[in-house]
Coordinates of C-alpha atoms and ligand atoms in Angstrom, one line a residue:
M19 CA -13.5 -33.6 6.5
R20 CA -15.4 -31.5 9.0
V21 CA -13.3 -30.3 12.0
T22 CA -15.0 -28.9 15.1
T23 CA -13.6 -25.6 16.3
N24 CA -14.4 -22.7 18.6
P25 CA -14.3 -19.0 17.8
I26 CA -11.0 -17.3 18.3
E27 CA -10.8 -13.8 19.7
G28 CA -9.5 -10.9 17.7
Q29 CA -9.9 -12.1 14.1
K30 CA -10.9 -8.6 13.0
P31 CA -9.3 -7.4 9.8
G32 CA -7.6 -4.0 10.0
T33 CA -6.7 -1.4 7.4
S34 CA -5.6 -4.2 5.1
G35 CA -6.6 -7.8 6.0
L36 CA -5.9 -9.7 9.2
R37 CA -2.3 -9.3 10.5
K38 CA -0.9 -11.1 13.5
K39 CA 2.3 -12.6 14.6
T40 CA 3.2 -15.6 12.5
K41 CA 3.0 -17.9 15.5
V42 CA -0.5 -16.8 16.1
F43 CA -1.4 -17.7 12.5
M44 CA 0.3 -21.1 12.9
S45 CA -1.5 -21.9 16.2
E46 CA -4.1 -24.6 16.0
G47 CA -7.2 -23.7 14.0
Y48 CA -6.3 -20.0 13.7
L49 CA -5.8 -19.8 9.9
E50 CA -8.5 -22.4 9.3
N51 CA -11.1 -20.5 11.3
F52 CA -10.4 -17.3 9.5
I53 CA -10.4 -18.9 6.0
Q54 CA -13.7 -20.7 6.8
S55 CA -15.1 -17.4 8.1
I56 CA -14.2 -15.8 4.7
F57 CA -16.0 -18.5 2.8
D58 CA -19.0 -18.5 5.1
A59 CA -19.3 -14.7 5.1
T60 CA -19.2 -14.4 1.3
G61 CA -21.8 -17.0 0.5
G62 CA -19.8 -20.1 0.6
A63 CA -17.1 -21.5 -1.7
Q64 CA -19.3 -23.9 -3.6
G65 CA -18.7 -23.8 -7.3
R66 CA -16.4 -20.7 -6.9
T67 CA -13.1 -19.8 -8.4
Y68 CA -10.3 -18.0 -6.5
V69 CA -6.8 -16.6 -7.0
L70 CA -4.3 -17.5 -4.3
G71 CA -0.8 -16.4 -3.6
G72 CA 1.4 -14.5 -1.3
D73 CA 4.6 -12.6 -0.8
G74 CA 6.8 -15.6 0.0
R75 CA 7.2 -14.8 3.7
Y76 CA 7.6 -17.6 6.3
F77 CA 4.5 -19.9 6.5
N78 CA 3.4 -18.7 3.0
A79 CA 3.6 -22.0 1.2
E80 CA 2.2 -24.0 4.2
A81 CA -0.7 -21.7 4.5
A82 CA -1.4 -21.9 0.8
Q83 CA -1.6 -25.7 1.1
I84 CA -4.1 -25.5 3.9
I85 CA -6.2 -23.0 2.0
L86 CA -6.2 -25.1 -1.1
K87 CA -7.5 -28.1 0.9
M88 CA -10.1 -26.0 2.6
A89 CA -11.3 -24.5 -0.7
A90 CA -11.6 -28.0 -2.1
A91 CA -13.5 -29.3 0.9
N92 CA -15.8 -26.3 0.7
G93 CA -16.7 -27.2 -2.9
A94 CA -14.6 -24.6 -4.8
E95 CA -14.3 -25.4 -8.5
R96 CA -10.9 -23.9 -9.3
V97 CA -8.0 -22.1 -7.7
I98 CA -5.4 -20.2 -9.7
I99 CA -2.1 -20.0 -7.7
G100 CA 1.3 -18.5 -8.5
Q101 CA 4.2 -20.9 -8.8
G102 CA 5.7 -21.4 -5.4
A103 CA 2.5 -19.8 -3.9
I104 CA 4.1 -16.4 -5.0
L105 CA 1.9 -13.5 -6.2
S106 CA 2.4 -9.9 -5.6
T107 CA -0.8 -8.1 -4.4
P108 CA -1.3 -6.2 -7.7
A109 CA -0.6 -9.3 -9.8
A110 CA -3.3 -11.1 -7.7
S111 CA -5.7 -8.3 -8.3
H112 CA -5.0 -8.4 -12.0
L113 CA -5.5 -12.2 -12.1
I114 CA -8.8 -11.9 -10.4
R115 CA -10.0 -9.5 -13.0
L116 CA -8.4 -11.2 -16.0
N117 CA -10.0 -14.6 -15.1
G118 CA -13.2 -13.2 -13.8
T119 CA -12.8 -15.2 -10.5
D120 CA -15.1 -14.8 -7.5
G121 CA -12.2 -13.3 -5.5
G122 CA -8.8 -14.0 -4.2
I123 CA -6.8 -14.6 -1.1
V124 CA -3.5 -12.9 -0.6
L125 CA -1.1 -14.1 2.1
S126 CA 0.9 -11.1 3.3
A127 CA 1.5 -8.7 6.1
S128 CA 2.7 -6.3 3.5
H129 CA 5.5 -4.1 4.7
N130 CA 5.7 -5.8 8.2
P131 CA 8.8 -8.0 8.7
G132 CA 8.5 -11.7 8.1
G133 CA 9.8 -14.8 9.9
P134 CA 8.7 -17.2 12.7
D135 CA 8.8 -14.3 15.2
E136 CA 7.5 -11.6 12.9
D137 CA 4.2 -11.0 11.1
F138 CA 1.9 -12.9 8.8
G139 CA -1.4 -11.8 7.2
V140 CA -4.4 -12.8 5.1
K141 CA -6.3 -10.5 2.8
F142 CA -9.5 -11.3 0.9
N143 CA -10.2 -9.5 -2.3
G144 CA -13.5 -9.4 -4.1
P145 CA -14.5 -10.1 -7.7
N146 CA -13.4 -6.6 -8.8
G147 CA -9.9 -7.5 -7.7
G148 CA -9.9 -5.0 -4.8
P149 CA -9.7 -5.4 -1.0
A150 CA -13.0 -6.5 0.6
S151 CA -15.2 -3.6 1.6
E152 CA -15.7 -2.7 5.2
A153 CA -19.1 -4.4 5.1
V154 CA -17.5 -7.7 4.0
T155 CA -14.6 -7.5 6.5
E156 CA -17.2 -6.8 9.2
A157 CA -19.2 -9.9 8.1
I158 CA -16.0 -12.0 8.2
F159 CA -15.3 -10.8 11.7
A160 CA -18.8 -11.5 12.8
R161 CA -18.7 -15.0 11.4
S162 CA -15.3 -15.7 13.1
R163 CA -17.1 -15.0 16.4
Q164 CA -19.7 -17.7 15.8
I165 CA -17.8 -20.4 13.9
G166 CA -18.2 -23.9 15.1
A167 CA -16.5 -26.0 12.3
Y168 CA -14.3 -25.8 9.3
W169 CA -13.9 -28.1 6.3
I170 CA -10.6 -29.4 5.0
A171 CA -9.8 -32.1 2.4
D172 CA -7.7 -35.0 3.5
E173 CA -5.5 -34.9 0.4
P174 CA -1.8 -34.7 -0.4
D175 CA -0.1 -31.4 -0.9
V176 CA -0.1 -29.8 -4.4
D177 CA 3.4 -29.6 -6.1
L178 CA 3.5 -25.8 -6.3
S179 CA 6.8 -25.8 -8.1
R180 CA 5.2 -27.4 -11.2
I181 CA 3.4 -25.0 -13.6
G182 CA 0.2 -26.6 -15.0
M183 CA -3.0 -28.2 -13.9
Q184 CA -3.3 -30.4 -10.8
H185 CA -6.2 -31.4 -8.5
V186 CA -7.1 -31.4 -4.9
G187 CA -10.0 -33.9 -4.9
S188 CA -12.2 -32.7 -7.8
M189 CA -11.0 -29.0 -7.4
E190 CA -8.7 -27.8 -10.2
V191 CA -5.5 -26.1 -9.2
S192 CA -3.8 -24.1 -11.9
V193 CA -0.2 -23.3 -11.0
I194 CA 0.8 -20.3 -13.1
D195 CA 3.9 -18.2 -13.8
P196 CA 3.3 -15.3 -11.3
V197 CA 4.9 -12.7 -13.5
A198 CA 3.7 -13.4 -17.1
D199 CA 0.2 -11.9 -17.1
Y200 CA 1.2 -8.9 -15.1
A201 CA 4.2 -8.1 -17.3
R202 CA 1.8 -8.2 -20.3
L203 CA -0.5 -5.8 -18.6
M204 CA 2.4 -3.4 -18.0
E205 CA 3.5 -3.6 -21.7
G206 CA 0.0 -2.5 -22.7
L207 CA 0.2 0.6 -20.4
F208 CA 3.6 2.0 -21.0
D209 CA 5.9 2.8 -23.9
F210 CA 8.4 0.0 -23.4
P211 CA 10.4 0.8 -26.6
K212 CA 10.9 4.4 -25.5
I213 CA 12.1 3.3 -22.0
R214 CA 14.4 0.7 -23.6
T215 CA 16.0 3.4 -25.7
M216 CA 16.5 5.5 -22.5
F217 CA 18.3 2.6 -20.8
S218 CA 20.4 1.8 -23.9
G219 CA 21.4 5.5 -23.9
G220 CA 23.1 5.0 -20.5
F221 CA 20.3 5.8 -18.0
R222 CA 21.1 4.1 -14.8
M223 CA 18.7 2.8 -12.2
R224 CA 18.6 0.9 -8.9
F225 CA 15.5 -1.1 -7.9
D226 CA 15.6 -2.5 -4.3
A227 CA 13.2 -5.4 -4.0
M228 CA 14.1 -5.7 -0.3
C229 CA 14.2 -9.6 -0.6
A230 CA 10.5 -9.5 -1.1
V231 CA 8.0 -10.3 -3.8
T232 CA 8.8 -7.7 -6.5
G233 CA 12.2 -9.2 -7.2
P234 CA 11.0 -11.6 -9.9
Y235 CA 8.7 -9.0 -11.4
A236 CA 11.3 -6.2 -11.5
K237 CA 14.0 -8.6 -12.9
E238 CA 11.7 -9.8 -15.7
I239 CA 10.3 -6.4 -16.6
I240 CA 13.1 -3.8 -15.9
E241 CA 16.2 -5.9 -16.7
G242 CA 14.6 -8.4 -19.0
R243 CA 12.1 -6.5 -21.1
L244 CA 13.4 -2.9 -20.7
G245 CA 17.0 -3.8 -21.0
A246 CA 18.3 -2.1 -17.8
A247 CA 21.8 -3.3 -16.9
P248 CA 22.1 -6.6 -15.0
G249 CA 22.3 -5.9 -11.3
T250 CA 19.9 -3.0 -11.6
V251 CA 17.5 -5.0 -9.4
V252 CA 19.0 -5.8 -6.0
H253 CA 17.8 -8.0 -3.2
A254 CA 15.8 -9.7 -5.9
D255 CA 15.1 -13.1 -4.4
P256 CA 12.0 -13.3 -2.2
L257 CA 13.2 -14.8 1.1
P258 CA 11.0 -16.2 4.0
D259 CA 12.5 -13.6 6.4
F260 CA 13.2 -11.0 3.7
G261 CA 16.8 -11.5 4.5
G262 CA 16.3 -9.8 7.8
M263 CA 15.2 -6.6 6.0
H264 CA 12.1 -4.7 7.0
P265 CA 10.5 -4.6 3.6
D266 CA 9.0 -1.2 3.9
P267 CA 10.1 1.2 1.2
N268 CA 10.6 4.4 3.1
P269 CA 13.8 6.4 3.8
T270 CA 14.3 4.7 7.2
W271 CA 14.0 1.1 6.0
A272 CA 15.3 1.4 2.5
H273 CA 18.4 3.2 3.8
E274 CA 20.8 1.3 1.5
L275 CA 19.0 2.7 -1.5
M276 CA 18.9 6.2 0.1
D277 CA 22.6 6.1 0.8
E278 CA 23.4 5.1 -2.8
M279 CA 21.0 7.7 -4.3
F280 CA 22.5 10.4 -2.1
G281 CA 26.1 9.2 -2.6
E282 CA 28.7 9.9 -5.2
D283 CA 28.0 8.7 -8.8
A284 CA 24.4 7.9 -7.9
P285 CA 22.2 6.3 -10.5
D286 CA 19.7 8.5 -12.3
F287 CA 16.7 6.9 -10.6
G288 CA 16.0 4.7 -7.6
A289 CA 13.0 2.8 -6.4
A290 CA 12.1 0.3 -3.8
S291 CA 9.0 -1.8 -3.1
D292 CA 7.5 -3.6 -0.1
G293 CA 6.8 -7.2 1.0
D294 CA 3.8 -7.8 -1.3
G295 CA 4.7 -5.4 -4.1
D296 CA 1.9 -2.8 -3.7
R297 CA 4.1 0.0 -2.3
N298 CA 6.8 2.1 -3.9
M299 CA 9.3 4.7 -3.0
V300 CA 10.9 6.8 -5.7
V301 CA 14.2 8.7 -5.4
G302 CA 16.1 10.8 -7.9
Q303 CA 19.8 11.6 -7.8
G304 CA 20.2 13.3 -4.4
V305 CA 16.4 13.9 -4.1
Y306 CA 13.7 12.0 -2.3
V307 CA 10.2 12.1 -3.8
S308 CA 7.5 12.1 -1.1
P309 CA 4.7 9.7 -2.0
S310 CA 2.2 12.7 -1.9
D311 CA 4.4 14.6 -4.4
S312 CA 4.8 11.4 -6.5
L313 CA 1.0 11.1 -6.8
A314 CA 0.8 14.7 -7.9
V315 CA 3.6 14.5 -10.4
L316 CA 2.2 11.3 -11.8
A317 CA -1.3 12.9 -12.1
A318 CA 0.2 15.9 -13.9
N319 CA 2.2 13.7 -16.4
A320 CA 0.3 10.4 -16.8
H321 CA -0.9 11.5 -20.2
L322 CA 2.6 10.9 -21.4
A323 CA 2.2 7.2 -21.1
P324 CA 0.1 5.3 -23.8
G325 CA -2.3 3.8 -21.3
Y326 CA -3.3 7.2 -20.0
R327 CA -3.2 9.3 -23.2
A328 CA -6.9 9.9 -23.1
G329 CA -6.4 11.8 -19.8
L330 CA -7.6 11.1 -16.3
K331 CA -11.2 10.9 -15.0
G332 CA -10.3 12.0 -11.5
V333 CA -7.6 11.7 -8.8
A334 CA -8.3 10.2 -5.4
R335 CA -6.1 10.4 -2.3
S336 CA -6.4 9.2 1.3
M337 CA -7.2 12.0 3.8
P338 CA -3.8 12.2 5.4
T339 CA -2.1 12.3 2.0
S340 CA -1.0 15.9 1.1
C341 CA -3.3 18.0 -1.0
A342 CA -0.7 18.3 -3.8
A343 CA -2.8 16.0 -6.1
D344 CA -5.9 18.2 -5.5
L345 CA -4.0 21.2 -7.0
V346 CA -3.3 19.2 -10.1
A347 CA -6.9 17.9 -10.4
D348 CA -8.2 21.5 -10.0
A349 CA -5.8 22.7 -12.8
M350 CA -7.0 19.9 -15.0
G351 CA -10.6 20.4 -14.2
I352 CA -11.1 16.8 -13.1
G353 CA -12.5 15.4 -9.9
A354 CA -10.5 15.2 -6.7
Y355 CA -11.6 12.8 -4.0
E356 CA -10.5 12.5 -0.3
T357 CA -11.1 9.0 1.2
P358 CA -10.2 7.4 4.5
T359 CA -6.9 5.5 4.8
G360 CA -7.1 2.1 3.2
W361 CA -7.0 1.1 -0.5
K362 CA -10.5 -0.5 -0.2
F363 CA -12.0 3.0 -0.2
F364 CA -10.8 3.7 -3.7
G365 CA -12.6 0.6 -5.2
N366 CA -16.0 2.2 -5.8
L367 CA -14.5 5.4 -7.3
L368 CA -12.4 3.2 -9.7
D369 CA -15.3 0.9 -10.5
A370 CA -17.6 3.8 -11.2
G371 CA -15.1 5.5 -13.5
R372 CA -14.8 8.6 -11.3
A373 CA -11.1 8.2 -10.6
T374 CA -8.2 7.0 -12.7
L375 CA -5.3 7.5 -10.3
C376 CA -5.2 7.0 -6.6
G377 CA -2.5 7.4 -4.0
E378 CA -1.6 7.4 -0.4
E379 CA 1.1 9.0 1.7
S380 CA 1.9 5.5 2.9
F381 CA 3.9 4.8 -0.4
G382 CA 0.9 3.5 -2.3
T383 CA 0.1 4.7 -5.8
G384 CA -2.1 3.0 -8.4
S385 CA -4.7 3.3 -11.2
D386 CA -7.7 1.7 -12.6
H387 CA -5.6 -1.0 -14.3
V388 CA -6.1 -3.1 -11.1
R389 CA -7.8 -2.6 -7.8
E390 CA -4.8 -2.5 -5.6
K391 CA -1.9 -0.1 -5.3
D392 CA 0.9 -1.2 -7.5
G393 CA 4.6 -0.6 -6.8
V394 CA 6.1 -1.8 -10.0
W395 CA 3.4 0.1 -12.0
A396 CA 4.3 3.4 -10.3
V397 CA 8.0 2.9 -11.0
L398 CA 7.2 2.2 -14.7
L399 CA 5.0 5.2 -15.0
W400 CA 7.9 7.3 -13.6
L401 CA 10.3 5.7 -16.1
N402 CA 7.9 6.5 -19.0
I403 CA 7.6 10.1 -17.9
L404 CA 11.4 10.4 -17.5
A405 CA 11.9 8.9 -21.0
E406 CA 9.4 11.4 -22.5
R407 CA 10.5 14.5 -20.7
T408 CA 14.3 13.8 -20.8
E409 CA 14.6 15.7 -17.5
T410 CA 16.0 14.6 -14.2
V411 CA 13.8 13.7 -11.3
R412 CA 14.9 16.9 -9.6
E413 CA 14.1 19.1 -12.6
I414 CA 10.6 17.5 -12.9
L415 CA 9.9 18.1 -9.2
N416 CA 11.2 21.7 -9.3
G417 CA 9.1 22.4 -12.3
H418 CA 6.0 20.9 -10.6
W419 CA 6.5 23.0 -7.5
R420 CA 7.0 26.2 -9.5
R421 CA 3.7 25.5 -11.2
F422 CA 1.5 24.3 -8.4
G423 CA 3.3 25.4 -5.2
R424 CA 4.8 22.9 -2.8
N425 CA 3.1 20.9 -0.1
Y426 CA 5.9 20.3 2.4
Y427 CA 5.0 17.0 4.0
S428 CA 6.2 14.4 6.5
R429 CA 4.7 11.7 8.7
H430 CA 6.0 11.1 12.2
D431 CA 5.3 7.6 13.6
Y432 CA 5.3 6.7 17.3
E433 CA 5.4 3.0 17.3
A434 CA 4.5 0.2 19.8
L435 CA 2.9 2.5 22.3
P436 CA 0.8 1.2 25.1
V437 CA -2.8 1.1 23.6
D438 CA -4.1 3.2 26.5
T439 CA -1.5 5.9 26.1
A440 CA -2.2 6.2 22.3
N441 CA -6.0 6.3 23.0
R442 CA -5.5 9.0 25.6
V443 CA -3.6 11.2 23.1
M444 CA -6.4 10.7 20.5
D445 CA -9.1 11.4 23.0
G446 CA -7.3 14.5 24.3
L447 CA -7.2 16.1 20.8
R448 CA -10.6 14.9 19.9
A449 CA -12.1 16.6 22.9
R450 CA -10.6 19.9 21.8
L451 CA -11.6 19.9 18.1
G452 CA -14.9 21.8 18.6
D453 CA -13.1 24.7 20.2
L454 CA -10.2 25.0 17.8
P455 CA -11.7 26.8 14.7
G456 CA -10.8 30.5 14.8
T457 CA -8.0 30.1 17.4
M458 CA -4.3 30.8 16.8
V459 CA -1.7 28.1 17.1
E460 CA 1.9 28.9 16.4
G461 CA 0.9 32.1 14.7
M462 CA -1.5 30.2 12.4
V463 CA -5.3 30.5 12.4
V464 CA -7.3 27.2 12.6
Q465 CA -9.8 27.1 9.8
S466 CA -11.5 23.8 10.7
A467 CA -11.0 20.8 12.9
D468 CA -12.9 17.5 12.8
D469 CA -12.8 13.7 13.1
F470 CA -12.9 12.7 9.5
A471 CA -16.0 10.9 8.2
Y472 CA -16.3 9.7 4.7
S473 CA -19.5 9.4 2.8
D474 CA -18.9 7.2 -0.3
P475 CA -20.3 9.1 -3.3
V476 CA -21.0 5.9 -5.1
D477 CA -22.8 3.7 -2.6
G478 CA -23.6 6.3 0.1
S479 CA -22.0 4.3 2.9
V480 CA -20.5 6.3 5.7
S481 CA -17.2 5.6 7.5
R482 CA -16.7 7.6 10.7
G483 CA -13.7 8.1 13.0
Q484 CA -11.1 8.1 10.3
G485 CA -8.6 10.5 11.7
L486 CA -8.4 13.8 13.5
R487 CA -7.8 16.7 11.2
V488 CA -6.8 20.3 12.0
V489 CA -6.7 22.6 8.9
F490 CA -5.1 26.0 9.1
E491 CA -5.8 29.0 6.9
G492 CA -3.5 28.9 3.8
G493 CA -3.8 25.2 3.3
S494 CA -1.5 23.8 6.0
R495 CA -2.8 20.7 8.0
L496 CA -2.2 18.4 10.9
V497 CA -3.7 14.9 11.0
L498 CA -3.5 12.4 13.8
R499 CA -4.7 8.8 13.6
L500 CA -3.9 5.4 14.9
S501 CA -2.5 2.9 12.4
G502 CA -4.7 -0.1 11.5
T503 CA -1.9 -2.3 10.3
G504 CA 0.4 -2.9 13.4
T505 CA 0.5 -6.1 15.3
E506 CA 2.1 -4.8 18.6
G507 CA 0.6 -2.1 20.8
A508 CA -0.5 1.0 19.0
T509 CA 1.2 3.2 16.4
L510 CA 0.3 6.9 16.4
R511 CA 0.7 8.6 13.1
L512 CA 1.1 12.3 12.9
Y513 CA 0.9 13.8 9.4
L514 CA 2.3 17.3 8.9
E515 CA 1.7 19.5 5.9
R516 CA 2.6 23.1 5.1
Y517 CA 1.7 24.7 1.8
A518 CA 4.1 27.2 0.2
A519 CA 2.7 28.9 -2.9
G520 CA 6.1 30.0 -4.2
P521 CA 7.9 31.2 -6.2
E522 CA 10.1 31.8 -3.0
G523 CA 10.6 29.2 -0.3
L524 CA 10.2 26.1 -2.5
D525 CA 13.5 24.4 -1.6
E526 CA 13.7 24.4 2.2
E527 CA 14.7 21.3 4.1
V528 CA 11.5 19.5 4.8
Q529 CA 11.7 19.1 8.6
E530 CA 12.8 22.7 8.9
A531 CA 9.9 23.9 6.7
L532 CA 7.6 21.9 8.9
A533 CA 9.0 23.1 12.2
P534 CA 6.0 25.3 13.0
M535 CA 3.6 22.4 12.3
I536 CA 5.6 20.1 14.6
R537 CA 5.4 22.7 17.4
A538 CA 1.7 23.2 16.7
A539 CA 1.1 19.4 16.9
E540 CA 2.8 19.2 20.3
E541 CA 0.8 22.1 21.6
L542 CA -2.4 20.6 20.5
A543 CA -1.9 16.9 21.1
A544 CA 1.1 16.7 23.5
I545 CA 2.3 13.4 22.0
R546 CA 5.8 13.6 23.4
A547 CA 4.6 14.7 26.8
A548 CA 2.0 11.9 27.0
T549 CA 4.2 9.1 25.7
G550 CA 7.5 10.2 27.2
R551 CA 9.1 9.7 23.8
V552 CA 11.7 12.3 22.7
G553 CA 10.7 12.0 19.1
P554 CA 9.2 9.7 16.4
D555 CA 10.5 6.3 15.7
V556 CA 10.0 6.6 11.9
V557 CA 10.0 9.8 9.8
T558 CA 8.9 9.5 6.2
Ligands
LIG603 C1 -2.1 -0.7 4.0 C2 -3.3 -0.2 3.3 C3 -3.1 1.3 2.9 C4 -2.7 2.1 4.1 C5 -1.6 1.5 4.8 C6 -1.2 2.2 6.1 O1 -1.0 -0.7 3.2 O2 -3.6 -0.9 2.2 O3 -4.2 1.7 2.3 O4 -2.5 3.4 3.8 O5 -1.8 0.2 5.1 O6 -2.3 2.0 7.0 P1 -2.2 2.4 8.5 O7 -1.8 3.8 8.5 O8 -3.5 2.1 9.1 O9 -1.1 1.5 9.2 P2 -0.3 -2.1 3.0 O10 0.8 -1.8 2.0 O11 0.2 -2.4 4.4 O12 -1.3 -3.1 2.5

């Protein structure tokens, strides 16, 4: 059935897909226009196969039914969908690769809250299993501004609770167990028997799934296959509103886990994941592991896990992520890459075999096993390393810092700012960049300052305007950029990094260690003065 429509403003994918308020997505023709734009901008759906699933948030199942009918009406041959329309983002990426499909559609606004008054999102991944490149998202946006009609089959809903083959018109719909293939992939990468032995020896863990998609994955793998005590995984049922939780695994939002890990009789290891299962936070007994440090520790120890025994080809990190991983890569004599924020920028490096591990300060870590970041994978790699090294998380971190030095790191977020105000702060610092090299700020000499531009070493594409960067002599840095994932106003992210070579000064309190950087940032960008805020809303 052909339905006439008109272009809808603002269907521009951000850092990771299109994210809007759920009610916007539910408004007439909104989802339909965007899905049709995806099909149109990628050569049409005729004869194609796709993977489809989402994080279970409000409107997930309804949106999946609409997309199935649209795929059928656009001539798709087959859609593989998780039971209940559930798939974590990394599991979807794996299924695309495993089945050699033409791509996949993931329904998620990731770590943003869910519910009728919260957020919804749609991401398109290509045949390599990774987020669509900028060229593709631009083409989708361009198409959304010209669209005049969409196609949707007038067919009954698919029974998504029933595993097996069904049809929408002549299109096959394979409803599959969302966990099975993913769990098998993990078993091939990690030493499950060794981790099992660690758990049976009394090792205790808490995994907070935050009422989001990783619950079923963590239950099956960590409790089921690895034998962790029942109850290790908490908030394990994906709920449409995430039980009112903000499924963002950081110390602010995963505070229940933080309280437990910093309390009396804390478990040996704690972890949390986000809405769609691609993020992770890792905590030891009384010690928080920053995502940048986690990437560096994983890079230095990955060879302890069977899937990475042959060593790493290279390590990639997003520009605002601390340089800790670079120090490991240097020591190992492998490539270190610095990309813009957004997992899509890692795709070419992974496909070309230049990088094996990738990571971001925004709680994302992953490897070439899929083309998305992967929360459960990161937790399993940590477990494998802990089982091999038989040291605590704190001992591993301390040893790492003694060897490589410590990159003290924190991100300060100023959320829901008026867009004009946020732009003014960015413009103000941008205008000063050229004059900064050689000047002193807070007793530190500015070595370089620029608006980060990335030239992809594989396809030569250039992405400009990716964040303002001020680098000081000695390896300390300030980065300022606007978030590309928010749905309300603008979020300014200030990234602070101070390098301490050691051996002294490796165990300061992080915010105290960063105090000079915080003052330098205010001197250079005047965020508090311009926004009237007394401090950041979120500190990670
Ligand atoms: C997404 C992207 C990440 C990015 C993060 C934060 O994560 O996939 O690559 O680092 O957003 O982006 P921003 O700073 O622009 O808000 P997710 O987990 O939301 O898909």
